[in-house]
């Protein structure tokens, strides 16, 4: 078992199946030494566990947990391209979109869910740049969506 999968297991997590795209795109794509994910939703077993806006329909803690789930889905998409997540040299960038009520301003706290997850999994390799953006709607009514860019080893899948 890879060290990254062992670490996930230690955290009580497992890599989910790659989420089925909601449109005409691929979940992740490699170019050179980088893998870019499409926007990943917090889908669990083919369904969104919550919908709506942070600040009215969804509370901060739920948003944080949904961001973690979307982050795991991004890792599954990355693994689908490179195989072993041990081949991740570092997480480069996380972009998080938060379906926000007009007066909701805690987007960074929501997207900390994925950022802290990557720190727990990858340690220093999980340190990344980030944007946390508030939007007025997201696909399927999801509360959060994340995009991830990782650098991978030259010989990875």
PDB file of C-alpha atoms in Angstrom:
ATOM      1  CA  UNK A   1       0.000   0.000   0.000  1.00  0.00           C
ATOM      2  CA  UNK A   2       1.282   3.475  -0.809  1.00  0.00           C
ATOM      3  CA  UNK A   3       2.302   5.817   2.006  1.00  0.00           C
ATOM      4  CA  UNK A   4      -0.414   8.265   0.985  1.00  0.00           C
ATOM      5  CA  UNK A   5      -3.134   5.613   1.120  1.00  0.00           C
ATOM      6  CA  UNK A   6      -1.762   4.475   4.490  1.00  0.00           C
ATOM      7  CA  UNK A   7      -1.965   8.056   5.723  1.00  0.00           C
ATOM      8  CA  UNK A   8      -5.568   8.340   4.508  1.00  0.00           C
ATOM      9  CA  UNK A   9      -6.386   5.153   6.410  1.00  0.00           C
ATOM     10  CA  UNK A  10      -4.740   6.533   9.575  1.00  0.00           C
ATOM     11  CA  UNK A  11      -7.019   9.561   9.248  1.00  0.00           C
ATOM     12  CA  UNK A  12     -10.056   7.281   8.925  1.00  0.00           C
ATOM     13  CA  UNK A  13     -10.495   8.214   5.266  1.00  0.00           C
ATOM     14  CA  UNK A  14     -10.456   6.353   1.997  1.00  0.00           C
ATOM     15  CA  UNK A  15     -10.082   7.508  -1.558  1.00  0.00           C
ATOM     16  CA  UNK A  16     -13.537   7.576  -3.176  1.00  0.00           C
ATOM     17  CA  UNK A  17     -14.413   6.480  -6.678  1.00  0.00           C
ATOM     18  CA  UNK A  18     -13.816   9.169  -9.274  1.00  0.00           C
ATOM     19  CA  UNK A  19     -16.937  11.322  -9.458  1.00  0.00           C
ATOM     20  CA  UNK A  20     -18.798  11.157 -12.762  1.00  0.00           C
ATOM     21  CA  UNK A  21     -18.453  14.451 -14.641  1.00  0.00           C
ATOM     22  CA  UNK A  22     -21.616  16.564 -14.777  1.00  0.00           C
ATOM     23  CA  UNK A  23     -20.776  17.737 -18.319  1.00  0.00           C
ATOM     24  CA  UNK A  24     -18.491  17.309 -21.309  1.00  0.00           C
ATOM     25  CA  UNK A  25     -15.072  17.283 -19.600  1.00  0.00           C
ATOM     26  CA  UNK A  26     -12.596  14.970 -17.883  1.00  0.00           C
ATOM     27  CA  UNK A  27     -12.130  14.893 -14.093  1.00  0.00           C
ATOM     28  CA  UNK A  28      -8.384  15.595 -14.330  1.00  0.00           C
ATOM     29  CA  UNK A  29      -5.762  16.140 -16.992  1.00  0.00           C
ATOM     30  CA  UNK A  30      -1.990  15.929 -16.936  1.00  0.00           C
ATOM     31  CA  UNK A  31       0.244  18.257 -18.889  1.00  0.00           C
ATOM     32  CA  UNK A  32       3.980  17.982 -18.287  1.00  0.00           C
ATOM     33  CA  UNK A  33       4.666  17.645 -14.575  1.00  0.00           C
ATOM     34  CA  UNK A  34       1.294  19.040 -13.505  1.00  0.00           C
ATOM     35  CA  UNK A  35      -2.167  17.597 -13.046  1.00  0.00           C
ATOM     36  CA  UNK A  36      -5.155  19.948 -13.124  1.00  0.00           C
ATOM     37  CA  UNK A  37      -8.536  18.868 -11.845  1.00  0.00           C
ATOM     38  CA  UNK A  38     -11.866  20.036 -13.138  1.00  0.00           C
ATOM     39  CA  UNK A  39     -14.127  21.519 -10.489  1.00  0.00           C
ATOM     40  CA  UNK A  40     -14.825  18.813  -7.932  1.00  0.00           C
ATOM     41  CA  UNK A  41     -18.064  18.772  -5.964  1.00  0.00           C
ATOM     42  CA  UNK A  42     -18.562  17.134  -2.555  1.00  0.00           C
ATOM     43  CA  UNK A  43     -20.393  14.180  -4.087  1.00  0.00           C
ATOM     44  CA  UNK A  44     -20.755  11.067  -1.915  1.00  0.00           C
ATOM     45  CA  UNK A  45     -22.096   7.877  -3.515  1.00  0.00           C
ATOM     46  CA  UNK A  46     -23.293   9.860  -6.523  1.00  0.00           C
ATOM     47  CA  UNK A  47     -25.235  12.446  -4.498  1.00  0.00           C
ATOM     48  CA  UNK A  48     -24.670  15.845  -2.931  1.00  0.00           C
ATOM     49  CA  UNK A  49     -25.135  15.540   0.846  1.00  0.00           C
ATOM     50  CA  UNK A  50     -26.281  19.181   1.024  1.00  0.00           C
ATOM     51  CA  UNK A  51     -27.269  22.004  -1.302  1.00  0.00           C
ATOM     52  CA  UNK A  52     -27.701  25.729  -0.915  1.00  0.00           C
ATOM     53  CA  UNK A  53     -25.880  28.849   0.188  1.00  0.00           C
ATOM     54  CA  UNK A  54     -23.418  29.151   3.025  1.00  0.00           C
ATOM     55  CA  UNK A  55     -24.793  31.604   5.545  1.00  0.00           C
ATOM     56  CA  UNK A  56     -28.456  30.721   4.998  1.00  0.00           C
ATOM     57  CA  UNK A  57     -28.994  27.064   4.030  1.00  0.00           C
ATOM     58  CA  UNK A  58     -25.649  25.566   5.069  1.00  0.00           C
ATOM     59  CA  UNK A  59     -23.638  26.339   8.216  1.00  0.00           C
ATOM     60  CA  UNK A  60     -19.903  26.956   8.359  1.00  0.00           C
ATOM     61  CA  UNK A  61     -18.969  23.559   9.840  1.00  0.00           C
ATOM     62  CA  UNK A  62     -20.974  21.709   7.182  1.00  0.00           C
ATOM     63  CA  UNK A  63     -19.332  23.818   4.473  1.00  0.00           C
ATOM     64  CA  UNK A  64     -15.899  22.969   5.895  1.00  0.00           C
ATOM     65  CA  UNK A  65     -16.714  19.235   5.839  1.00  0.00           C
ATOM     66  CA  UNK A  66     -18.071  19.488   2.297  1.00  0.00           C
ATOM     67  CA  UNK A  67     -14.826  21.174   1.205  1.00  0.00           C
ATOM     68  CA  UNK A  68     -12.890  18.219   2.679  1.00  0.00           C
ATOM     69  CA  UNK A  69     -15.077  15.831   0.701  1.00  0.00           C
ATOM     70  CA  UNK A  70     -14.550  17.806  -2.508  1.00  0.00           C
ATOM     71  CA  UNK A  71     -10.808  17.723  -1.769  1.00  0.00           C
ATOM     72  CA  UNK A  72     -10.900  13.924  -1.465  1.00  0.00           C
ATOM     73  CA  UNK A  73     -12.779  13.740  -4.756  1.00  0.00           C
ATOM     74  CA  UNK A  74     -10.037  15.850  -6.345  1.00  0.00           C
ATOM     75  CA  UNK A  75      -7.418  13.408  -5.055  1.00  0.00           C
ATOM     76  CA  UNK A  76      -9.371  10.523  -6.590  1.00  0.00           C
ATOM     77  CA  UNK A  77      -9.384  12.345  -9.943  1.00  0.00           C
ATOM     78  CA  UNK A  78      -5.629  12.952  -9.655  1.00  0.00           C
ATOM     79  CA  UNK A  79      -4.996   9.302  -8.770  1.00  0.00           C
ATOM     80  CA  UNK A  80      -7.011   8.338 -11.839  1.00  0.00           C
ATOM     81  CA  UNK A  81      -4.389  10.116 -13.951  1.00  0.00           C
ATOM     82  CA  UNK A  82      -1.133   9.276 -12.121  1.00  0.00           C
ATOM     83  CA  UNK A  83      -1.970   6.076 -10.273  1.00  0.00           C
ATOM     84  CA  UNK A  84      -0.109   6.293  -6.964  1.00  0.00           C
ATOM     85  CA  UNK A  85      -0.603   9.517  -4.995  1.00  0.00           C
ATOM     86  CA  UNK A  86       2.929   9.043  -3.641  1.00  0.00           C
ATOM     87  CA  UNK A  87       3.944  10.528  -7.006  1.00  0.00           C
ATOM     88  CA  UNK A  88       2.575  13.924  -5.941  1.00  0.00           C
ATOM     89  CA  UNK A  89       5.604  16.172  -5.456  1.00  0.00           C
ATOM     90  CA  UNK A  90       3.447  18.927  -3.984  1.00  0.00           C
ATOM     91  CA  UNK A  91       0.025  20.471  -4.028  1.00  0.00           C
ATOM     92  CA  UNK A  92       0.517  23.721  -5.956  1.00  0.00           C
ATOM     93  CA  UNK A  93      -2.840  25.506  -5.966  1.00  0.00           C
ATOM     94  CA  UNK A  94      -6.342  25.081  -4.576  1.00  0.00           C
ATOM     95  CA  UNK A  95      -9.158  27.239  -5.876  1.00  0.00           C
ATOM     96  CA  UNK A  96     -12.332  27.045  -3.835  1.00  0.00           C
ATOM     97  CA  UNK A  97     -15.720  28.384  -4.806  1.00  0.00           C
ATOM     98  CA  UNK A  98     -18.291  28.898  -2.062  1.00  0.00           C
ATOM     99  CA  UNK A  99     -21.999  29.256  -2.853  1.00  0.00           C
ATOM    100  CA  UNK A 100     -22.532  32.257  -0.574  1.00  0.00           C
ATOM    101  CA  UNK A 101     -25.423  34.244   0.824  1.00  0.00           C
ATOM    102  CA  UNK A 102     -25.069  37.967   0.084  1.00  0.00           C
ATOM    103  CA  UNK A 103     -23.599  38.757   3.509  1.00  0.00           C
ATOM    104  CA  UNK A 104     -21.466  35.605   3.944  1.00  0.00           C
ATOM    105  CA  UNK A 105     -17.758  36.485   4.174  1.00  0.00           C
ATOM    106  CA  UNK A 106     -16.171  33.350   5.640  1.00  0.00           C
ATOM    107  CA  UNK A 107     -15.159  31.697   2.364  1.00  0.00           C
ATOM    108  CA  UNK A 108     -11.567  31.172   3.598  1.00  0.00           C
ATOM    109  CA  UNK A 109     -12.828  29.255   6.656  1.00  0.00           C
ATOM    110  CA  UNK A 110     -14.876  26.965   4.403  1.00  0.00           C
ATOM    111  CA  UNK A 111     -12.006  26.234   2.016  1.00  0.00           C
ATOM    112  CA  UNK A 112      -9.733  25.566   4.992  1.00  0.00           C
ATOM    113  CA  UNK A 113     -11.471  22.178   4.920  1.00  0.00           C
ATOM    114  CA  UNK A 114      -9.538  21.120   1.839  1.00  0.00           C
ATOM    115  CA  UNK A 115      -6.359  23.031   2.722  1.00  0.00           C
ATOM    116  CA  UNK A 116      -6.096  21.465   6.165  1.00  0.00           C
ATOM    117  CA  UNK A 117      -6.930  18.036   4.723  1.00  0.00           C
ATOM    118  CA  UNK A 118      -4.012  18.274   2.304  1.00  0.00           C
ATOM    119  CA  UNK A 119      -1.718  19.308   5.152  1.00  0.00           C
ATOM    120  CA  UNK A 120      -2.861  16.271   7.152  1.00  0.00           C
ATOM    121  CA  UNK A 121      -2.288  13.936   4.206  1.00  0.00           C
ATOM    122  CA  UNK A 122       0.845  15.322   2.565  1.00  0.00           C
ATOM    123  CA  UNK A 123       2.580  17.310   5.319  1.00  0.00           C
ATOM    124  CA  UNK A 124       4.879  19.938   3.800  1.00  0.00           C
ATOM    125  CA  UNK A 125       4.020  18.678   0.294  1.00  0.00           C
ATOM    126  CA  UNK A 126       0.452  19.798   1.008  1.00  0.00           C
ATOM    127  CA  UNK A 127       1.361  23.477   1.490  1.00  0.00           C
ATOM    128  CA  UNK A 128      -0.158  25.364  -1.436  1.00  0.00           C
ATOM    129  CA  UNK A 129      -1.339  28.669  -2.829  1.00  0.00           C
ATOM    130  CA  UNK A 130      -5.061  29.250  -2.699  1.00  0.00           C
ATOM    131  CA  UNK A 131      -8.055  31.333  -3.644  1.00  0.00           C
ATOM    132  CA  UNK A 132     -11.388  31.190  -1.801  1.00  0.00           C
ATOM    133  CA  UNK A 133     -14.084  32.846  -3.878  1.00  0.00           C
ATOM    134  CA  UNK A 134     -17.677  33.615  -2.952  1.00  0.00           C
ATOM    135  CA  UNK A 135     -20.216  33.087  -5.757  1.00  0.00           C
ATOM    136  CA  UNK A 136     -23.993  33.403  -5.926  1.00  0.00           C
ATOM    137  CA  UNK A 137     -24.616  29.929  -7.376  1.00  0.00           C
ATOM    138  CA  UNK A 138     -22.774  26.725  -8.261  1.00  0.00           C
ATOM    139  CA  UNK A 139     -23.644  23.675 -10.390  1.00  0.00           C
ATOM    140  CA  UNK A 140     -26.446  21.495  -9.009  1.00  0.00           C
ATOM    141  CA  UNK A 141     -26.803  23.865  -6.054  1.00  0.00           C
ATOM    142  CA  UNK A 142     -23.640  22.533  -4.417  1.00  0.00           C
ATOM    143  CA  UNK A 143     -22.360  24.625  -1.515  1.00  0.00           C
ATOM    144  CA  UNK A 144     -18.690  24.239  -2.538  1.00  0.00           C
ATOM    145  CA  UNK A 145     -16.546  23.363  -5.531  1.00  0.00           C
ATOM    146  CA  UNK A 146     -12.763  23.007  -5.643  1.00  0.00           C
ATOM    147  CA  UNK A 147     -10.121  22.883  -8.346  1.00  0.00           C
ATOM    148  CA  UNK A 148      -6.655  21.550  -7.579  1.00  0.00           C
ATOM    149  CA  UNK A 149      -3.276  21.683  -9.302  1.00  0.00           C
ATOM    150  CA  UNK A 150      -0.505  19.288  -8.245  1.00  0.00           C
ATOM    151  CA  UNK A 151       3.053  18.795  -9.401  1.00  0.00           C
ATOM    152  CA  UNK A 152       3.960  15.157 -10.030  1.00  0.00           C
ATOM    153  CA  UNK A 153       7.140  13.179 -10.587  1.00  0.00           C
ATOM    154  CA  UNK A 154       8.393  12.958 -14.174  1.00  0.00           C
ATOM    155  CA  UNK A 155       7.839   9.203 -14.402  1.00  0.00           C
ATOM    156  CA  UNK A 156       4.389   9.124 -12.778  1.00  0.00           C
ATOM    157  CA  UNK A 157       1.922   7.192 -14.979  1.00  0.00           C
TER     158      UNK A 157
END
